[in-house]
């Protein structure tokens, strides 16, 4: 069972509260009514991995239009993109493939953040700064998603 902060509405006054407690006992901060919250079930490990994979895929899809999709990034299309096997269970990705994905995503993030890479061919000078900020934010998002992916798909041995 998971414990931690979660939101709940008081049945007595209807106001929203935050609760933290391992036993599920809560007290309304407004009317001081006490209640017991049902336990929150943890998601199966496969579901967590699928969610992490989906977040990484979304970051990849956002970024792929901003860089040259030549080798090695073209290989990501077979894992994360339109050429992937839609029947494959994403929670069972091979750890070696997962390591390659992390490395390629880190490289992709570095290329996105590199200010020497033109933001877009033919972009006006006044468009470059906002585009560069956007690329930097996207690169940071890729790094976070790749780090989360690395943790979720790490080889337990």
PDB file of N, CA, C and O in Angstrom, residues 22-64:
ATOM      1  N   UNK A  22      -0.111   7.275   7.164  1.00  0.00           N
ATOM      2  CA  UNK A  22      -0.026   5.882   6.739  1.00  0.00           C
ATOM      3  C   UNK A  22      -1.262   5.073   7.079  1.00  0.00           C
ATOM      4  O   UNK A  22      -1.575   4.105   6.405  1.00  0.00           O
ATOM      5  N   UNK A  23      -1.998   5.483   8.112  1.00  0.00           N
ATOM      6  CA  UNK A  23      -3.153   4.690   8.523  1.00  0.00           C
ATOM      7  C   UNK A  23      -4.454   5.136   7.868  1.00  0.00           C
ATOM      8  O   UNK A  23      -5.492   4.508   8.074  1.00  0.00           O
ATOM      9  N   UNK A  24      -4.461   6.235   7.094  1.00  0.00           N
ATOM     10  CA  UNK A  24      -5.657   6.710   6.412  1.00  0.00           C
ATOM     11  C   UNK A  24      -6.533   7.594   7.267  1.00  0.00           C
ATOM     12  O   UNK A  24      -7.560   8.081   6.804  1.00  0.00           O
ATOM     13  N   UNK A  25      -6.179   7.850   8.537  1.00  0.00           N
ATOM     14  CA  UNK A  25      -6.961   8.734   9.390  1.00  0.00           C
ATOM     15  C   UNK A  25      -6.650  10.179   9.017  1.00  0.00           C
ATOM     16  O   UNK A  25      -5.489  10.567   8.914  1.00  0.00           O
ATOM     17  N   UNK A  26      -7.721  10.967   8.802  1.00  0.00           N
ATOM     18  CA  UNK A  26      -7.548  12.365   8.401  1.00  0.00           C
ATOM     19  C   UNK A  26      -8.496  13.247   9.206  1.00  0.00           C
ATOM     20  O   UNK A  26      -9.525  12.792   9.702  1.00  0.00           O
ATOM     21  N   UNK A  27      -8.122  14.518   9.326  1.00  0.00           N
ATOM     22  CA  UNK A  27      -8.967  15.515   9.983  1.00  0.00           C
ATOM     23  C   UNK A  27      -9.091  16.707   9.058  1.00  0.00           C
ATOM     24  O   UNK A  27      -8.087  17.210   8.551  1.00  0.00           O
ATOM     25  N   UNK A  28     -10.320  17.179   8.851  1.00  0.00           N
ATOM     26  CA  UNK A  28     -10.558  18.331   7.987  1.00  0.00           C
ATOM     27  C   UNK A  28      -9.939  19.571   8.622  1.00  0.00           C
ATOM     28  O   UNK A  28     -10.112  19.828   9.819  1.00  0.00           O
ATOM     29  N   UNK A  29      -9.236  20.362   7.824  1.00  0.00           N
ATOM     30  CA  UNK A  29      -8.598  21.575   8.311  1.00  0.00           C
ATOM     31  C   UNK A  29      -9.606  22.696   8.535  1.00  0.00           C
ATOM     32  O   UNK A  29      -9.289  23.696   9.163  1.00  0.00           O
ATOM     33  N   UNK A  30     -10.836  22.528   8.056  1.00  0.00           N
ATOM     34  CA  UNK A  30     -11.838  23.586   8.144  1.00  0.00           C
ATOM     35  C   UNK A  30     -12.864  23.337   9.241  1.00  0.00           C
ATOM     36  O   UNK A  30     -13.165  24.210  10.037  1.00  0.00           O
ATOM     37  N   UNK A  31     -13.422  22.118   9.278  1.00  0.00           N
ATOM     38  CA  UNK A  31     -14.482  21.849  10.257  1.00  0.00           C
ATOM     39  C   UNK A  31     -14.046  20.845  11.321  1.00  0.00           C
ATOM     40  O   UNK A  31     -14.829  20.506  12.191  1.00  0.00           O
ATOM     41  N   UNK A  32     -12.845  20.373  11.253  1.00  0.00           N
ATOM     42  CA  UNK A  32     -12.229  19.407  12.169  1.00  0.00           C
ATOM     43  C   UNK A  32     -12.950  18.060  12.246  1.00  0.00           C
ATOM     44  O   UNK A  32     -12.780  17.305  13.195  1.00  0.00           O
ATOM     45  N   UNK A  33     -13.743  17.742  11.225  1.00  0.00           N
ATOM     46  CA  UNK A  33     -14.381  16.421  11.120  1.00  0.00           C
ATOM     47  C   UNK A  33     -13.283  15.390  10.846  1.00  0.00           C
ATOM     48  O   UNK A  33     -12.348  15.637  10.084  1.00  0.00           O
ATOM     49  N   UNK A  34     -13.378  14.238  11.450  1.00  0.00           N
ATOM     50  CA  UNK A  34     -12.401  13.180  11.200  1.00  0.00           C
ATOM     51  C   UNK A  34     -13.004  12.134  10.272  1.00  0.00           C
ATOM     52  O   UNK A  34     -14.218  11.931  10.235  1.00  0.00           O
ATOM     53  N   UNK A  35     -12.137  11.507   9.516  1.00  0.00           N
ATOM     54  CA  UNK A  35     -12.568  10.485   8.566  1.00  0.00           C
ATOM     55  C   UNK A  35     -11.433   9.496   8.380  1.00  0.00           C
ATOM     56  O   UNK A  35     -10.320   9.708   8.844  1.00  0.00           O
ATOM     57  N   UNK A  36     -11.727   8.430   7.701  1.00  0.00           N
ATOM     58  CA  UNK A  36     -10.710   7.433   7.359  1.00  0.00           C
ATOM     59  C   UNK A  36     -10.761   7.234   5.853  1.00  0.00           C
ATOM     60  O   UNK A  36     -11.802   6.911   5.294  1.00  0.00           O
ATOM     61  N   UNK A  37      -9.624   7.444   5.187  1.00  0.00           N
ATOM     62  CA  UNK A  37      -9.538   7.271   3.742  1.00  0.00           C
ATOM     63  C   UNK A  37      -9.194   5.829   3.409  1.00  0.00           C
ATOM     64  O   UNK A  37      -8.417   5.199   4.121  1.00  0.00           O
ATOM     65  N   UNK A  38      -9.753   5.314   2.327  1.00  0.00           N
ATOM     66  CA  UNK A  38      -9.388   3.950   1.915  1.00  0.00           C
ATOM     67  C   UNK A  38      -7.938   3.922   1.444  1.00  0.00           C
ATOM     68  O   UNK A  38      -7.406   4.930   0.965  1.00  0.00           O
ATOM     69  N   UNK A  39      -7.278   2.774   1.580  1.00  0.00           N
ATOM     70  CA  UNK A  39      -5.886   2.683   1.119  1.00  0.00           C
ATOM     71  C   UNK A  39      -5.811   2.820  -0.393  1.00  0.00           C
ATOM     72  O   UNK A  39      -6.753   2.497  -1.113  1.00  0.00           O
ATOM     73  N   UNK A  40      -4.675   3.329  -0.849  1.00  0.00           N
ATOM     74  CA  UNK A  40      -4.426   3.466  -2.276  1.00  0.00           C
ATOM     75  C   UNK A  40      -3.582   2.286  -2.720  1.00  0.00           C
ATOM     76  O   UNK A  40      -2.515   2.034  -2.157  1.00  0.00           O
ATOM     77  N   UNK A  41      -4.064   1.575  -3.704  1.00  0.00           N
ATOM     78  CA  UNK A  41      -3.323   0.418  -4.213  1.00  0.00           C
ATOM     79  C   UNK A  41      -2.199   0.893  -5.118  1.00  0.00           C
ATOM     80  O   UNK A  41      -2.360   1.847  -5.870  1.00  0.00           O
ATOM     81  N   UNK A  42      -1.053   0.231  -5.047  1.00  0.00           N
ATOM     82  CA  UNK A  42       0.063   0.565  -5.928  1.00  0.00           C
ATOM     83  C   UNK A  42      -0.170  -0.056  -7.294  1.00  0.00           C
ATOM     84  O   UNK A  42      -0.722  -1.146  -7.422  1.00  0.00           O
ATOM     85  N   UNK A  43       0.250   0.663  -8.320  1.00  0.00           N
ATOM     86  CA  UNK A  43       0.119   0.147  -9.684  1.00  0.00           C
ATOM     87  C   UNK A  43       1.120  -0.982  -9.898  1.00  0.00           C
ATOM     88  O   UNK A  43       2.225  -0.948  -9.356  1.00  0.00           O
ATOM     89  N   UNK A  44       0.748  -1.995 -10.663  1.00  0.00           N
ATOM     90  CA  UNK A  44       1.713  -3.057 -10.983  1.00  0.00           C
ATOM     91  C   UNK A  44       2.940  -2.482 -11.683  1.00  0.00           C
ATOM     92  O   UNK A  44       2.863  -1.464 -12.371  1.00  0.00           O
ATOM     93  N   UNK A  45       4.082  -3.130 -11.534  1.00  0.00           N
ATOM     94  CA  UNK A  45       5.346  -2.643 -12.094  1.00  0.00           C
ATOM     95  C   UNK A  45       5.257  -2.443 -13.598  1.00  0.00           C
ATOM     96  O   UNK A  45       5.814  -1.496 -14.134  1.00  0.00           O
ATOM     97  N   UNK A  46       4.568  -3.332 -14.294  1.00  0.00           N
ATOM     98  CA  UNK A  46       4.436  -3.204 -15.749  1.00  0.00           C
ATOM     99  C   UNK A  46       3.705  -1.939 -16.148  1.00  0.00           C
ATOM    100  O   UNK A  46       4.055  -1.291 -17.129  1.00  0.00           O
ATOM    101  N   UNK A  47       2.688  -1.556 -15.383  1.00  0.00           N
ATOM    102  CA  UNK A  47       1.959  -0.324 -15.673  1.00  0.00           C
ATOM    103  C   UNK A  47       2.857   0.890 -15.518  1.00  0.00           C
ATOM    104  O   UNK A  47       2.821   1.813 -16.331  1.00  0.00           O
ATOM    105  N   UNK A  48       3.674   0.888 -14.470  1.00  0.00           N
ATOM    106  CA  UNK A  48       4.596   2.007 -14.250  1.00  0.00           C
ATOM    107  C   UNK A  48       5.574   2.130 -15.420  1.00  0.00           C
ATOM    108  O   UNK A  48       5.806   3.221 -15.934  1.00  0.00           O
ATOM    109  N   UNK A  49       6.123   1.004 -15.843  1.00  0.00           N
ATOM    110  CA  UNK A  49       7.073   1.026 -16.958  1.00  0.00           C
ATOM    111  C   UNK A  49       6.395   1.523 -18.239  1.00  0.00           C
ATOM    112  O   UNK A  49       6.997   2.276 -19.001  1.00  0.00           O
ATOM    113  N   UNK A  50       5.162   1.113 -18.477  1.00  0.00           N
ATOM    114  CA  UNK A  50       4.445   1.573 -19.672  1.00  0.00           C
ATOM    115  C   UNK A  50       4.226   3.083 -19.625  1.00  0.00           C
ATOM    116  O   UNK A  50       4.342   3.761 -20.638  1.00  0.00           O
ATOM    117  N   UNK A  51       3.911   3.605 -18.451  1.00  0.00           N
ATOM    118  CA  UNK A  51       3.719   5.049 -18.307  1.00  0.00           C
ATOM    119  C   UNK A  51       5.021   5.802 -18.543  1.00  0.00           C
ATOM    120  O   UNK A  51       5.040   6.833 -19.217  1.00  0.00           O
ATOM    121  N   UNK A  52       6.112   5.299 -17.999  1.00  0.00           N
ATOM    122  CA  UNK A  52       7.426   5.924 -18.201  1.00  0.00           C
ATOM    123  C   UNK A  52       7.800   5.880 -19.681  1.00  0.00           C
ATOM    124  O   UNK A  52       8.275   6.871 -20.242  1.00  0.00           O
ATOM    125  N   UNK A  53       7.571   4.737 -20.313  1.00  0.00           N
ATOM    126  CA  UNK A  53       7.854   4.579 -21.741  1.00  0.00           C
ATOM    127  C   UNK A  53       7.033   5.576 -22.556  1.00  0.00           C
ATOM    128  O   UNK A  53       7.552   6.217 -23.478  1.00  0.00           O
ATOM    129  N   UNK A  54       5.764   5.731 -22.219  1.00  0.00           N
ATOM    130  CA  UNK A  54       4.884   6.661 -22.940  1.00  0.00           C
ATOM    131  C   UNK A  54       5.357   8.105 -22.781  1.00  0.00           C
ATOM    132  O   UNK A  54       5.332   8.883 -23.751  1.00  0.00           O
ATOM    133  N   UNK A  55       5.814   8.483 -21.589  1.00  0.00           N
ATOM    134  CA  UNK A  55       6.323   9.843 -21.392  1.00  0.00           C
ATOM    135  C   UNK A  55       7.591  10.077 -22.209  1.00  0.00           C
ATOM    136  O   UNK A  55       7.761  11.129 -22.826  1.00  0.00           O
ATOM    137  N   UNK A  56       8.476   9.087 -22.226  1.00  0.00           N
ATOM    138  CA  UNK A  56       9.695   9.214 -23.020  1.00  0.00           C
ATOM    139  C   UNK A  56       9.351   9.317 -24.501  1.00  0.00           C
ATOM    140  O   UNK A  56       9.915  10.137 -25.222  1.00  0.00           O
ATOM    141  N   UNK A  57       8.427   8.491 -24.960  1.00  0.00           N
ATOM    142  CA  UNK A  57       8.014   8.520 -26.361  1.00  0.00           C
ATOM    143  C   UNK A  57       7.461   9.899 -26.726  1.00  0.00           C
ATOM    144  O   UNK A  57       7.779  10.453 -27.776  1.00  0.00           O
ATOM    145  N   UNK A  58       6.649  10.481 -25.843  1.00  0.00           N
ATOM    146  CA  UNK A  58       6.079  11.800 -26.123  1.00  0.00           C
ATOM    147  C   UNK A  58       7.176  12.853 -26.244  1.00  0.00           C
ATOM    148  O   UNK A  58       7.138  13.694 -27.136  1.00  0.00           O
ATOM    149  N   UNK A  59       8.153  12.822 -25.357  1.00  0.00           N
ATOM    150  CA  UNK A  59       9.278  13.774 -25.431  1.00  0.00           C
ATOM    151  C   UNK A  59      10.057  13.580 -26.730  1.00  0.00           C
ATOM    152  O   UNK A  59      10.477  14.534 -27.363  1.00  0.00           O
ATOM    153  N   UNK A  60      10.246  12.331 -27.106  1.00  0.00           N
ATOM    154  CA  UNK A  60      10.956  12.025 -28.343  1.00  0.00           C
ATOM    155  C   UNK A  60      10.186  12.583 -29.554  1.00  0.00           C
ATOM    156  O   UNK A  60      10.773  13.218 -30.435  1.00  0.00           O
ATOM    157  N   UNK A  61       8.890  12.364 -29.585  1.00  0.00           N
ATOM    158  CA  UNK A  61       8.074  12.836 -30.706  1.00  0.00           C
ATOM    159  C   UNK A  61       8.139  14.354 -30.819  1.00  0.00           C
ATOM    160  O   UNK A  61       8.235  14.905 -31.913  1.00  0.00           O
ATOM    161  N   UNK A  62       8.121  15.048 -29.681  1.00  0.00           N
ATOM    162  CA  UNK A  62       8.219  16.510 -29.689  1.00  0.00           C
ATOM    163  C   UNK A  62       9.565  16.978 -30.231  1.00  0.00           C
ATOM    164  O   UNK A  62       9.651  17.993 -30.910  1.00  0.00           O
ATOM    165  N   UNK A  63      10.629  16.244 -29.926  1.00  0.00           N
ATOM    166  CA  UNK A  63      11.987  16.672 -30.274  1.00  0.00           C
ATOM    167  C   UNK A  63      12.420  16.274 -31.673  1.00  0.00           C
ATOM    168  O   UNK A  63      13.255  16.941 -32.278  1.00  0.00           O
ATOM    169  N   UNK A  64      11.881  15.206 -32.216  1.00  0.00           N
ATOM    170  CA  UNK A  64      12.430  14.662 -33.453  1.00  0.00           C
ATOM    171  C   UNK A  64      12.322  15.601 -34.642  1.00  0.00           C
ATOM    172  O   UNK A  64      13.110  15.510 -35.563  1.00  0.00           O
TER     173      UNK A  64
END
